[in-house]
Amino acid sequence: MRSAILTLLIGFSPLLSLAQETPETASDNPLAGHSHQGHAFNEGPRQAGPLMKNTGLVHLPITTSWDKGQAYFDQGIGQLHGFWYYEAERSFRQILAHDPNCVMAYLGLTLANWENEKRAKNFIKKGTELQEKATLTDHEKAYFEAHKKLFSEEPKDIKKRRVNFVRDLEDIVLNFPNDLEAKAFLVCRRWQLNRKGIQIQSYVGLDAILEQIFAKSPHHPAHHFAIHLWDYRNHAQALDSAAKLGSTAPSIAHMWHMPGHIYSKAKRFHDAAWHQAASASVDHAHMQKNYLLPDEIHNYAHNNQWLAQNYTYLGDATAAVEMAQSLLANPRHPRLNSATKGGSSSRYGRSELIKILETFELWPQVIALSKTQWLETLDKVDDDRSRLRLIGLAHFHLQKKNDLNVTIGQLDAFHKKAVAQQKEDEDKAREKATKEKKNEKDLKKAVTDAGKNAKKSTDALAKILGELRGCLAELNGDQEAAKKSLSHVNNGTVKMRRQLALGDLEEARKAAEKKLSGDDKKTVELAQGIETFYRCQKEDASKVKEAFGKLRAISSEIAITTPPFARLAPIAKKLGYPEDWRLANVPAEDLLPRPKLDSLGPVHWTPPAAKPFDLPDQNKKSVSLSDYQGKPFILVFYLGAGCLHCTEQLTAMADRYPEFEKAKLPILAISTDNVADLKISQDNYEKGTIPFPLISDEKKDVFKAYTAHDDFENQPLHGTFVIDGKGRVLWTDISADPFMDIDFLIEEANRLLELHP
């Protein structure tokens, strides 16, 4: 995997650890595929990048001997302002490839690792080694010294270092008043450090600094920081920045995403969804160019999960389901994306799909999808219980008592197992605490702490069981038991609907009236409130008409035939509305001109085309991509017979080749060896002949075309690809080391081939 992006993710997620990293020292004899400049460079971008357009109108002058160095540095600063750290690091590495003594390029690499202290320290150290011999301006020295002190070990109190760092940034602002980037960084760091205990004393004061920037540069990408500053404080203060931000740096997906925060807070779900779709489109276009997996990009899964959510709020069932399924259909990777990994495409896609199917009451689809990988069974009940609850609700609404009983039985068995686990954990803790002669208070705490995790599971399962047993009681005509079970229902809208069905009209009316009197602009919930209030109190037509008017004003995307909206048909008719009572969306007056979404890229991830090749095997026979037309295959890039860990990969694949054949996944391996030396790789396999073709890319042209190449050090990288029969790249792993998880590779290839026919 492009370990650079893994490192970026490490900077944002406590779930990933640096514990297994090797010492960050340069080596004269590194393993094949590893950087000669040390491990930090294994973990960074290794392909050269162009000067992009539209990454922000910014400028921070530096000293560099390369004629394009300033342009790349400014590009990197713009990318930093958009939190596009991976691409920013690429820009700074591009400078070092041409000007290895550029101290400010190392500062850029440090800034690109703001959230990854280990790598940041490594880069600031390398810059410090060059600093004494370099000629820097006072302006450059101020920047470099501020960060050198921040990432030093003194004082040991990190909070004090951070406070001092803020003062150093303020000094840069005071001493160089025309430096807009210093002001932007100051506001950004104050917001970031606010989450690390250095509290913001004045939001208005920071906003005043931003206004100084915008007075000189109205479309500066610092609008990004205005949104973050006011997002949770007072979102209305950032509406102007929300309208402008995307156009300040349209090549950066995150700059399209961030306005969605403000528009969601303002309950302008049309505008929020548009921006999240724009962000997805820009991301997908970038992935297609660079053979990136979706979850390799920071914030990607979060953006698209939020987009699915906003489609739900708009009542667009089709778009919501498609986006959730798109997340589920994304390529998975053991380190980045799985059905159980928090924050990943698969986890978000599954949770959203479950919510969407329930929200729009798509019960037949639930049963159908539960028999497919869209709602696959997961091993751990904590990961699977929401799926089982959804299936139980579907059986209830489809009046399938026997099937509902089966689901309840499954959940009950899981609940009993969780209860037993909780008791076992608590008993062990009690025994241990007793042996240690702890007092009664400490013993009780030890027991409670030991059973905490299992208790969460038992409590959640008990809630679901209570809700579904109430559903079963209702089907059996036991109204009293069904009413009692409502205490287990967490979803207020679901509870309101159940109260209505069970004849508890007073409670249902109260809940509905609360929905109608508020400012809720989530279409399904508003529709449920209208229907419930109407059925409870038909004589109050004025309130129903007023609420229906609110619904119509936000109705342009509503899937009118889905159950929550279809049930409004008789009410709409009585109010004199047409059969299709939806109204077109009227854009807000504070919006700026927007590009067409399809001009930015595809809204859903689509596999990029594999690059054509035509290379000789050891018998000088030509092998090309077109030879595999109509046949999926595994494409491996290996670094010649002298690469020991490449030999391990080829051996592992050769040993298990019958499994690849069974899966109808032939393997093709491309080597850096010349044609004659391909035989050495064959001879290295001790069990006979390697059962798949080895072909020569001695000039490394195909390695480069597939981005399996370190352009900065001019050396090849390991790569493993899944190519489908249409010549599309479904999955990639490019890294300093070869991909060795054969089980995962076969399973994921089969999954993707099924989902992307």
C-alpha atoms as one frame of an Amber mdcrd trajectory, in Angstrom:
protein
   0.000   0.000   0.000   1.128   3.520  -0.587   2.498   3.776   2.908   2.704
   7.534   2.571  -1.028   7.742   2.834  -1.031   5.267   5.676   1.240   7.677
   7.508  -1.167  10.494   6.759  -3.967   8.437   8.255  -1.792   7.702  11.276
  -1.654  11.408  11.857  -5.446  11.562  12.118  -6.407   8.267  13.733  -5.454
   6.693  17.052  -6.342   3.325  15.554  -3.095   3.223  13.586   0.243   2.839
  15.290   3.822   3.684  14.468   5.100   1.080  16.894   6.461  -1.190  14.184
   8.415   1.478  12.304  12.112   0.920  11.843  14.665   3.581  12.849  14.393
   6.619  10.615  17.961   6.613   9.385  19.315   6.649   5.877  20.985   3.499
   4.646  23.563   2.843   1.938  22.154  -0.644   1.438  18.386  -0.606   2.029
  16.058  -3.430   1.049  14.849  -3.314  -2.542  12.016  -0.815  -2.774  13.056
   1.027   0.396  14.226   4.624   0.312  17.920   5.427   0.581  16.985   8.462
   2.660  15.489   6.575   5.563  12.181   5.111   6.642  10.448   8.495   6.743
  10.709   8.586   2.956   9.246   5.077   2.607   6.210   6.533   4.302   5.898
   9.492   1.949   4.814  10.082  -1.657   7.234   8.497  -4.083   5.821   9.540
  -7.433   6.558  12.935  -8.971   3.657  15.297  -9.418   2.964  18.186 -11.798
   2.347  21.796 -11.011  -1.395  21.753 -10.547  -3.836  24.506 -11.173  -6.364
  25.788  -8.663  -4.753  24.916  -5.332  -5.124  28.420  -3.908  -3.801  31.932
  -4.504  -1.016  31.893  -1.909   2.598  32.994  -1.716   5.366  32.449   0.815
   8.795  33.452  -0.587  11.666  30.989  -0.089  15.309  30.591  -1.041  15.785
  27.850  -3.636  18.174  27.179  -6.515  15.488  25.494  -8.667  13.628  27.764
 -11.031  10.329  26.003 -10.305  10.975  25.665  -6.592   8.944  28.718  -5.575
   5.946  27.628  -7.632   6.009  24.155  -6.091   6.417  25.597  -2.599   3.421
  27.898  -3.054   1.463  24.933  -4.395   2.405  22.961  -1.291   1.275  25.803
   0.986  -2.069  25.918  -0.818  -2.416  22.169  -0.388  -1.589  22.515   3.312
  -4.321  25.129   3.664  -6.676  22.510   2.206  -5.388  19.749   4.556  -4.267
  17.824   1.460  -1.157  16.732   3.290  -0.200  13.874   0.997  -0.084  16.080
  -2.094   1.600  18.890  -0.165   4.360  16.489   0.802   4.720  15.496  -2.839
   5.165  19.163  -3.799   7.913  19.661  -1.225   9.651  16.432  -2.226   9.627
  17.665  -5.803  11.705  20.649  -4.702  14.203  18.426  -2.867  14.611  16.263
  -5.969  16.008  19.338  -7.754  17.363  21.332  -4.822  18.374  18.867  -2.052
  19.724  21.717   0.096  16.448  23.643   0.272  15.831  24.098   4.005  12.310
  25.431   3.475  11.323  22.291   1.584  12.097  20.370   4.770   9.982  22.866
   6.669   7.186  22.080   4.194   7.551  18.357   4.877   7.358  19.149   8.594
   4.154  21.140   8.071   2.699  18.296   5.996   3.178  16.078   9.051   1.639
  18.456  11.564  -0.452  15.626  13.026   2.375  13.063  12.856   4.990  14.249
  15.331   7.439  11.409  14.715   7.858  12.189  11.025   7.701  15.944  11.612
  10.671  15.688  13.988  12.581  13.675  11.421  12.095  16.289   8.709  12.846
  19.312  10.899  16.037  17.528  12.001  17.124  17.037   8.384  16.417  20.693
   7.674  18.417  21.718  10.748  21.421  19.796   9.431  21.334  22.002   6.317
  20.445  25.223   8.084  23.967  26.245   9.124  25.257  26.146   5.544  22.168
  27.727   4.003  21.534  31.383   3.325  18.055  32.143   4.600  16.149  35.397
   4.863  15.018  36.609   8.297  11.499  35.689   7.217  12.475  32.074   6.473
  14.518  31.836   9.678  11.526  32.929  11.744   9.352  30.171  10.267  12.009
  27.497  10.610  13.027  28.414  14.165   9.400  28.474  15.345   8.845  24.918
  14.153  12.257  23.716  15.267  11.429  24.779  18.818   7.957  23.238  18.659
   9.257  19.824  17.605  12.262  19.850  19.937  12.332  18.068  23.275  12.692
  21.247  25.338  10.866  22.235  27.333   9.516  18.787  28.040   6.098  20.286
  28.794   4.439  20.031  25.360   1.715  22.449  26.374   4.319  25.120  27.122
   6.004  24.485  23.772   2.673  24.929  22.033   1.970  28.187  23.850   5.429
  29.444  22.882   4.811  28.332  19.285   1.654  30.435  19.089   3.658  33.433
  20.279   6.309  32.736  17.635   3.613  32.723  14.940   2.254  35.981  16.319
   5.757  37.464  16.096   5.949  36.478  12.417   2.591  38.179  11.836   3.806
  41.324  13.628   7.252  41.451  12.026   6.081  40.592   8.501   2.635  42.237
   8.233   2.279  41.515   4.508   2.619  37.757   5.039  -0.948  36.495   4.617
   0.123  32.866   5.039   1.441  33.530   8.553  -1.951  34.936   9.505  -3.701
  31.943   7.952  -1.420  29.505   9.779  -1.930  31.372  13.051  -5.728  31.018
  12.873  -5.478  27.409  11.748  -3.075  26.435  14.535  -5.141  28.215  17.184
  -8.161  26.191  16.114  -6.151  22.946  16.028  -4.462  23.587  19.362  -7.813
  24.430  20.905  -8.521  20.704  20.689  -5.223  20.030  22.478  -5.914  22.126
  25.547  -4.742  25.591  24.364  -8.164  27.194  24.495  -9.240  29.947  22.117
  -9.779  33.098  24.148 -11.472  35.128  21.427 -13.141  33.747  18.313 -13.901
  37.303  17.247 -10.198  38.166  17.529  -9.198  35.284  15.255 -11.968  36.199
  12.834 -10.547  39.726  12.692  -7.212  38.261  11.545  -9.039  36.389   8.798
 -10.775  39.581   7.732  -7.337  41.192   7.317  -6.463  38.366   4.899  -9.713
  38.666   2.951  -9.382  42.448   2.698  -6.234  41.914   0.609  -7.127  38.568
  -0.962 -10.916  38.005  -0.999 -10.591  34.436  -2.333  -7.759  33.260  -0.112
  -8.147  29.591   0.944  -8.138  30.738   4.585 -11.940  30.670   4.197 -11.330
  27.025   5.170 -10.218  28.141   8.621 -13.170  30.491   9.006 -15.448  27.484
   8.596 -13.554  25.428  11.159 -13.438  28.384  13.542 -17.174  29.015  13.515
 -18.493  25.508  12.788 -19.393  24.678  16.399 -19.389  28.229  17.751 -21.778
  30.117  15.473 -22.122  28.593  12.018 -23.936  31.619  10.544 -20.685  33.604
  10.835 -19.135  31.366   8.176 -21.877  31.420   5.535 -19.888  33.818   3.343
 -16.829  31.551   3.556 -18.987  28.521   2.778 -20.140  30.169  -0.450 -16.560
  31.016  -1.498 -14.339  28.197  -0.262 -14.713  25.660  -3.074 -13.793  28.237
  -5.713 -10.621  29.258  -3.811  -8.940  25.895  -4.472 -11.206  23.783  -6.717
  -8.581  21.047  -7.228  -8.735  20.133  -3.530 -11.717  17.953  -2.611 -11.677
  18.954   1.055 -12.343  22.556   0.076 -15.632  21.463  -1.476 -16.450  19.298
   1.533 -16.071  21.891   4.280 -18.985  24.186   3.253 -21.164  21.128   3.850
 -20.465  21.534   7.576 -21.980  25.003   7.611 -24.908  24.193   5.329 -25.762
  21.112   7.396 -25.782  23.222  10.562 -28.043  25.703   8.760 -30.281  22.767
   7.703 -29.673  23.650   4.067 -29.366  20.027   3.052 -29.555  20.704  -0.705
 -26.436  22.854  -0.481 -24.677  20.476   1.910 -25.322  17.518  -0.401 -24.112
  19.461  -3.440 -20.806  20.264  -1.765 -20.252  16.721  -0.545 -21.012  15.418
  -4.038 -18.490  17.914  -5.436 -15.888  16.707  -2.944 -16.558  13.077  -3.895
 -16.275  13.910  -7.591 -12.918  15.690  -7.224 -11.585  12.846  -5.074 -12.685
  10.198  -7.566 -11.109  12.027 -10.504  -7.826  12.214  -8.571  -7.994   8.506
  -7.671  -8.490   7.491 -11.266  -5.376   9.383 -12.342  -3.168   7.983  -9.598
  -4.434   4.423  -8.972  -5.404   5.342  -5.410  -7.844   3.338  -3.324 -10.682
   5.444  -1.863  -9.711   4.982   1.781  -6.173   6.117   1.044  -7.534   9.680
   0.972  -8.100  11.439   4.277 -11.727  12.362   4.982 -13.035  10.458   1.947
 -15.256   7.947   3.763 -16.536  10.596   6.188 -17.541  12.881   3.297 -19.448
  10.200   1.405 -21.146   8.854   4.525 -22.346  12.381   5.214 -23.484  12.696
   1.598 -25.605   9.537   1.955 -27.033  11.007   5.154 -27.950  14.280   3.456
 -29.597  12.433   0.587 -31.703  10.748   3.278 -32.623  14.093   4.824 -33.693
  15.291   1.361 -35.876  12.218   0.944 -33.911  10.936  -2.052 -34.039   7.209
  -1.295 -32.434   6.138  -4.560 -29.419   8.428  -4.243 -29.001   7.544  -0.563
 -29.014   3.789  -1.201 -26.667   4.170  -4.174 -24.149   6.161  -2.131 -24.232
   3.681   0.754 -23.762   0.793  -1.658 -21.008   2.723  -3.424 -19.122   2.898
  -0.126 -19.619  -0.836   0.379 -18.431  -1.557  -3.155 -15.183   0.368  -2.668
 -11.980  -1.695  -2.678 -10.991  -2.934   0.774  -7.519  -3.246   2.215  -6.419
  -4.943   5.472  -4.845  -1.762   6.804  -7.402   0.758   5.633 -10.900  -0.453
   4.967 -13.003  -3.322   6.257 -16.577  -3.955   7.363 -15.485  -3.649  11.001
 -12.907  -0.855  10.852 -14.175   2.397  12.312 -14.188   5.342   9.911 -13.725
   3.209   6.807 -15.846   3.126   3.655 -17.237  -0.318   4.394 -18.175   0.469
   7.992 -19.823   3.752   7.033 -21.540   2.215   4.011 -23.035  -0.606   6.054
 -24.282   1.625   8.866 -25.815   4.106   6.420 -27.452   1.406   4.303 -29.102
  -0.037   7.409 -30.377   3.401   8.465 -31.606   4.252   4.963 -33.525   1.004
   4.492 -35.265   1.516   7.832 -35.926   5.225   7.278 -37.643   4.667   3.926
 -39.316   1.437   5.158 -37.898  -0.612   2.291 -38.726  -3.915   3.976 -38.800
  -6.241   0.933 -35.391  -4.875  -0.089 -34.074  -5.582   3.413 -34.926  -9.266
   3.115 -33.506  -9.462  -0.394 -30.254  -7.683   0.520 -29.806  -9.744   3.686
 -29.098 -12.715   1.431 -26.299 -10.878  -0.378 -22.976  -9.316   0.535 -24.658
  -5.905   0.764 -25.798  -6.955   4.233 -23.230  -9.656   4.930 -23.137 -11.490
   8.240 -20.226 -10.349  10.410 -18.408 -12.591  12.865 -18.781 -10.445  15.977
 -22.288  -9.828  17.240 -21.367  -6.262  18.261 -20.732  -5.593  14.573 -23.763
  -7.551  13.378 -26.579  -6.703  15.793 -27.856  -3.670  13.848 -28.275  -5.900
  10.770 -30.223  -8.465  12.798 -32.446  -5.747  14.256 -33.209  -4.450  10.750
 -34.095  -7.937   9.521 -36.340  -8.435  12.549 -38.149  -5.160  11.825 -38.577
  -6.170   8.188 -40.177  -9.482   9.237 -42.486  -7.559  11.573 -43.648  -5.081
   8.931 -44.081  -7.887   6.401 -46.042  -9.794   9.081 -43.767 -12.846   8.994
 -44.119 -14.072  12.557 -42.144 -17.267  12.139 -39.199 -15.464  10.562 -39.330
 -12.806  13.287 -39.228 -15.578  15.888 -36.105 -17.016  14.265 -34.348 -13.631
  14.363 -35.320 -13.148  18.007 -33.913 -16.608  18.742 -30.594 -15.680  17.122
 -30.361 -12.485  19.136 -31.376 -14.253  22.338 -28.566 -16.782  21.899 -26.088
 -13.950  21.394 -27.477 -12.166  24.455 -27.077 -15.237  26.672 -23.505 -15.647
  25.457 -22.761 -11.985  26.222 -24.287 -12.316  29.698 -22.111 -15.367  30.355
 -19.044 -13.476  29.150 -19.851 -10.549  31.413 -20.213 -12.864  34.417 -16.944
 -14.635  33.580 -15.068 -11.338  33.279 -16.521 -10.063  36.540 -15.834 -13.306
  38.419 -12.184 -13.270  37.335 -11.810  -9.668  38.427 -13.494 -10.402  41.773
 -11.208 -13.360  42.406  -8.117 -11.312  41.523  -9.185  -8.352  43.681  -9.947
 -10.656  46.608  -6.489 -12.237  46.375  -4.972  -8.758  46.342  -7.038  -7.954
  49.479  -8.577  -4.832  47.987 -11.144  -2.953  50.043 -14.812  -3.273  49.131
 -14.918  -0.015  47.144 -11.892  -0.911  44.989 -13.117  -4.478  44.564 -16.485
  -3.260  43.325 -14.787  -0.874  40.874 -12.502  -3.625  39.556 -15.490  -5.910
  38.959 -17.500  -3.170  37.258 -14.580  -2.173  35.012 -13.914  -5.799  34.037
 -17.495  -6.362  32.919 -17.901  -2.992  31.206 -17.317  -4.082  27.607 -19.501
  -7.174  27.853 -22.194  -5.126  29.606 -22.350  -2.701  26.672 -23.058  -5.660
  24.439 -25.650  -7.218  26.773 -27.453  -3.887  27.226 -27.565  -3.202  23.477
 -28.833  -6.705  22.724 -31.419  -6.451  25.506 -32.740  -3.249  23.947 -33.070
  -4.850  20.528 -34.683  -7.973  21.977 -37.166  -5.859  23.926 -38.121  -3.941
  20.796 -38.523  -7.032  18.592 -40.419  -8.990  21.254 -42.813  -6.057  21.399
 -43.215  -6.288  17.625 -43.977  -9.994  17.939 -46.495  -9.282  20.698 -48.241
  -6.813  18.407 -48.485  -9.426  15.646 -49.912 -11.841  18.220 -52.545  -9.287
  19.271 -51.057  -8.661  22.721 -51.442  -4.876  22.743 -50.451  -4.470  26.400
 -47.110  -6.260  25.989 -46.485  -4.388  22.754 -47.049  -1.024  24.470 -44.699
  -1.932  27.323 -41.975  -2.770  24.828 -41.918   0.811  23.531 -39.528   1.699
  26.351 -36.893  -0.256  24.390 -37.346   1.835  21.225 -34.637   4.506  20.903
 -35.743   6.059  17.609 -38.317   8.761  18.368 -39.970   8.603  14.956 -40.255
   4.808  15.123 -41.762   5.052  18.613 -44.285   7.650  17.422 -45.386   5.411
  14.570 -45.711   2.419  16.911 -47.760   4.478  19.370 -50.094   5.384  16.540
 -50.431   1.756  15.447 -51.093   0.618  19.025 -53.826   3.202  19.571 -51.913
   5.430  21.986 -53.129   8.493  20.115 -52.397  11.042  22.824 -48.697  10.198
  23.046 -48.439   9.882  19.271 -50.097  13.279  18.819 -47.718  14.934  21.297
 -44.685  13.519  19.516 -46.042  14.553  16.113 -46.925  18.064  17.265 -43.399
  18.492  18.586 -42.014  17.584  15.159 -44.367  19.951  13.354 -43.727  22.910
  15.646 -39.938  22.673  15.376 -37.578  23.633  12.574 -36.907  20.098  11.396
 -36.059  19.977   7.693 -35.458  16.247   7.464 -38.157  15.315   4.987 -38.974
  11.788   6.176 -39.341  12.829   9.807 -41.499  15.789   8.830 -43.672  13.531
   6.641 -44.080  11.039   9.500 -45.083  13.875  11.817 -47.666  15.190   9.333
 -49.258  11.783   8.807 -49.327  10.949  12.517 -50.782  14.323  13.572 -53.406
  14.140  10.824 -54.523  10.673  11.872 -54.645  11.663  15.544 -56.406  15.006
  15.113 -58.033  15.345  11.722 -60.015  18.452  12.656 -56.898  20.624  12.994
 -56.377  21.087   9.255 -54.571  24.433   9.602 -51.562  22.930  11.395 -51.375
  20.045   8.926 -51.514  22.462   5.972 -48.825  24.672   7.500 -46.535  21.660
   8.078 -47.234  20.294   4.592 -46.244  23.672   3.186 -42.903  23.403   4.996
 -42.428  19.932   3.557 -43.249  21.040   0.020 -40.674  23.835   0.252 -37.918
  21.223   0.665 -39.484  18.465  -1.412 -37.665  18.618  -4.754 -35.651  15.404
  -4.239 -38.287  13.376  -2.384 -38.859   9.785  -3.541 -42.621  10.225  -3.516
 -43.478   6.537  -4.000 -41.591   5.302  -0.915 -43.918   4.415   1.999 -43.352
   7.477   4.251 -44.329   9.823   1.401 -46.839   7.604  -0.394 -48.986   7.587
   2.767 -49.347  11.361   2.433 -51.283  11.036  -0.856 -54.810  11.236   0.683
 -53.765  14.157   2.900 -52.320  16.027  -0.082 -55.526  15.407  -2.023 -57.675
  16.718   0.820 -55.531  19.854   1.001 -56.023  20.429  -2.730 -52.465  19.657
  -3.813 -51.710  17.879  -7.108 -50.900  14.161  -7.142 -47.204  15.027  -7.418
 -47.107  17.709  -4.765 -43.318  18.278  -4.883 -41.868  21.701  -5.702 -38.609
  22.547  -7.464 -35.751  23.696  -5.283 -35.130  27.442  -5.287 -31.397  28.166
  -4.861 -30.446  30.471  -2.011 -29.442  34.020  -2.927 -26.073  33.865  -1.132
 -24.580  31.189  -3.406 -21.822  31.871  -5.933 -21.799  30.283  -9.419 -20.954
  26.587  -9.201 -19.431  24.237 -11.755 -21.454  21.322 -13.063 -20.837  18.282
 -10.894 -20.013  15.992 -13.815 -17.232  18.393 -14.850 -15.446  17.632 -11.560
 -15.447  13.839 -11.842 -17.713  10.846 -11.098 -19.782  11.014  -7.902 -19.159
   7.295  -7.258 -15.851   5.459  -7.281 -15.275   3.788 -10.633 -12.298   1.588
 -11.503  -9.673   3.374 -13.639  -8.408   1.891 -16.889  -5.245  -0.197 -16.732
  -2.394   1.146 -18.852  -1.668  -0.989 -21.946   1.655  -2.839 -22.149   3.426
  -5.234 -24.474   6.482  -6.939 -22.941   8.594 -10.061 -23.628   8.637 -13.180
 -21.446  11.777 -15.314 -20.947  11.225 -16.905 -24.349  10.956 -13.443 -25.947
   7.299 -14.087 -26.598   5.193 -10.924 -26.469   2.682 -10.638 -23.600   0.240
  -7.739 -23.579  -2.720  -6.413 -21.607  -4.954  -7.189 -24.571  -4.119 -10.902
 -24.166  -6.229 -10.810 -21.001  -9.268  -9.147 -22.507 -12.363 -10.698 -20.947
 -10.255 -12.408 -18.254  -9.623 -10.943 -14.797  -6.078 -11.442 -13.537  -3.589
 -10.532 -10.817  -0.743  -8.293 -11.965   2.414  -8.318  -9.841   5.359  -5.958
 -10.146   8.494  -7.426  -8.584  12.016  -6.082  -8.297  13.951  -8.838  -9.967
  15.439 -12.124  -8.863  17.808 -10.401  -6.444  14.954  -9.095  -4.294  14.527
 -11.648  -1.515  11.107 -10.479  -0.341   9.923 -10.497  -3.977  11.020 -14.127
  -4.152   8.942 -14.787  -1.032   5.890 -13.254  -2.698   6.330 -15.183  -5.958
   6.901 -18.406  -4.014   3.778 -17.874  -1.908   1.689 -17.219  -5.021   3.179
 -20.155  -6.892   2.547 -22.495  -3.962  -1.103 -21.492  -3.895  -1.628 -21.117
  -7.608  -4.349 -23.813  -7.711  -6.446 -21.504  -5.520  -5.947 -18.639  -7.954
  -6.909 -20.941 -10.819 -10.033 -22.071  -8.973 -10.979 -18.416  -8.538 -10.293
 -17.880 -12.270  -7.553 -15.395 -11.421  -4.410 -16.077 -13.464  -1.261 -14.253
 -12.367   1.123 -12.229 -14.510   4.376 -10.974 -12.969   6.369  -8.059 -14.393
  10.046  -7.885 -13.437  12.782  -5.289 -13.642  15.100  -8.073 -14.865  16.090
  -8.333 -18.487  14.769 -11.264 -20.510  17.752 -13.519 -19.829  17.618 -12.971
 -16.066  13.950 -13.942 -15.828  15.213 -17.517 -15.699  16.869 -16.784 -12.339
  13.484 -16.099 -10.774  12.242 -19.379 -12.203  15.268 -21.190 -10.796  14.704
 -19.613  -7.365  11.451 -21.566  -7.104  12.480 -24.887  -5.601   9.279 -26.778
  -6.428   9.617 -26.778 -10.192   8.482 -24.130 -12.624   6.616 -21.024 -11.514
   3.144 -21.676 -12.945   2.526 -18.166 -14.275   4.321 -15.962 -16.819   7.222
 -13.705 -15.882   7.840 -10.803 -18.247  10.576  -8.211 -18.502  10.198  -4.445
 -18.064  13.901  -3.718 -17.963  13.381  -0.033 -18.784  10.727   0.215 -16.026
   8.337   2.044 -18.355   5.365  -0.055 -17.253   6.403   0.213 -13.594   6.218
   3.992 -14.020   2.932   3.865 -15.910   1.350   1.944 -13.026   2.997   4.276
 -10.446   5.005   1.363  -8.993   8.076   3.578  -9.045   9.922   6.016  -6.802
  10.463   8.927  -9.183  12.519  10.880  -6.668  15.137   8.131  -6.238  14.578
   6.492  -9.624  13.880   3.014  -8.313  10.985   0.576  -8.773   8.458  -0.295
  -6.068   6.517  -3.459  -5.338   3.014  -3.520  -6.731   0.060  -5.895  -6.739
  -3.002  -5.136  -8.873  -6.351  -6.773  -9.580  -7.359  -6.149 -13.213 -10.819
  -7.118 -14.426 -11.802  -8.494 -17.831 -12.579  -4.997 -19.091  -9.032  -3.864
 -18.397  -9.942  -1.837 -15.295  -7.896  -1.613 -12.098 -10.106  -2.843  -9.250
  -7.491  -2.956  -6.491  -3.907  -1.867  -5.863  -1.128  -2.187  -3.338   2.054
  -0.228  -4.025   4.681  -0.181  -1.329   8.279  -0.537  -0.240   7.336  -4.170
   0.501   5.351  -6.762  -1.478   1.766  -7.633  -0.547   1.713 -11.044   1.155
  -1.879 -11.619   2.353  -2.901 -14.202  -0.261  -6.206 -15.101   1.420  -7.307
 -11.499   1.424  -6.195 -10.923  -2.168  -8.266 -13.804  -3.572 -11.305 -13.001
  -1.449 -11.259  -9.283  -2.242 -10.703  -9.868  -5.961 -13.766 -12.126  -6.087
 -15.846  -9.617  -4.113 -14.918  -6.719  -6.381 -15.450  -8.710  -9.567 -18.978
  -9.492  -8.395 -19.728  -5.865  -7.483 -18.201  -4.306 -10.606 -19.323  -6.561
 -13.473
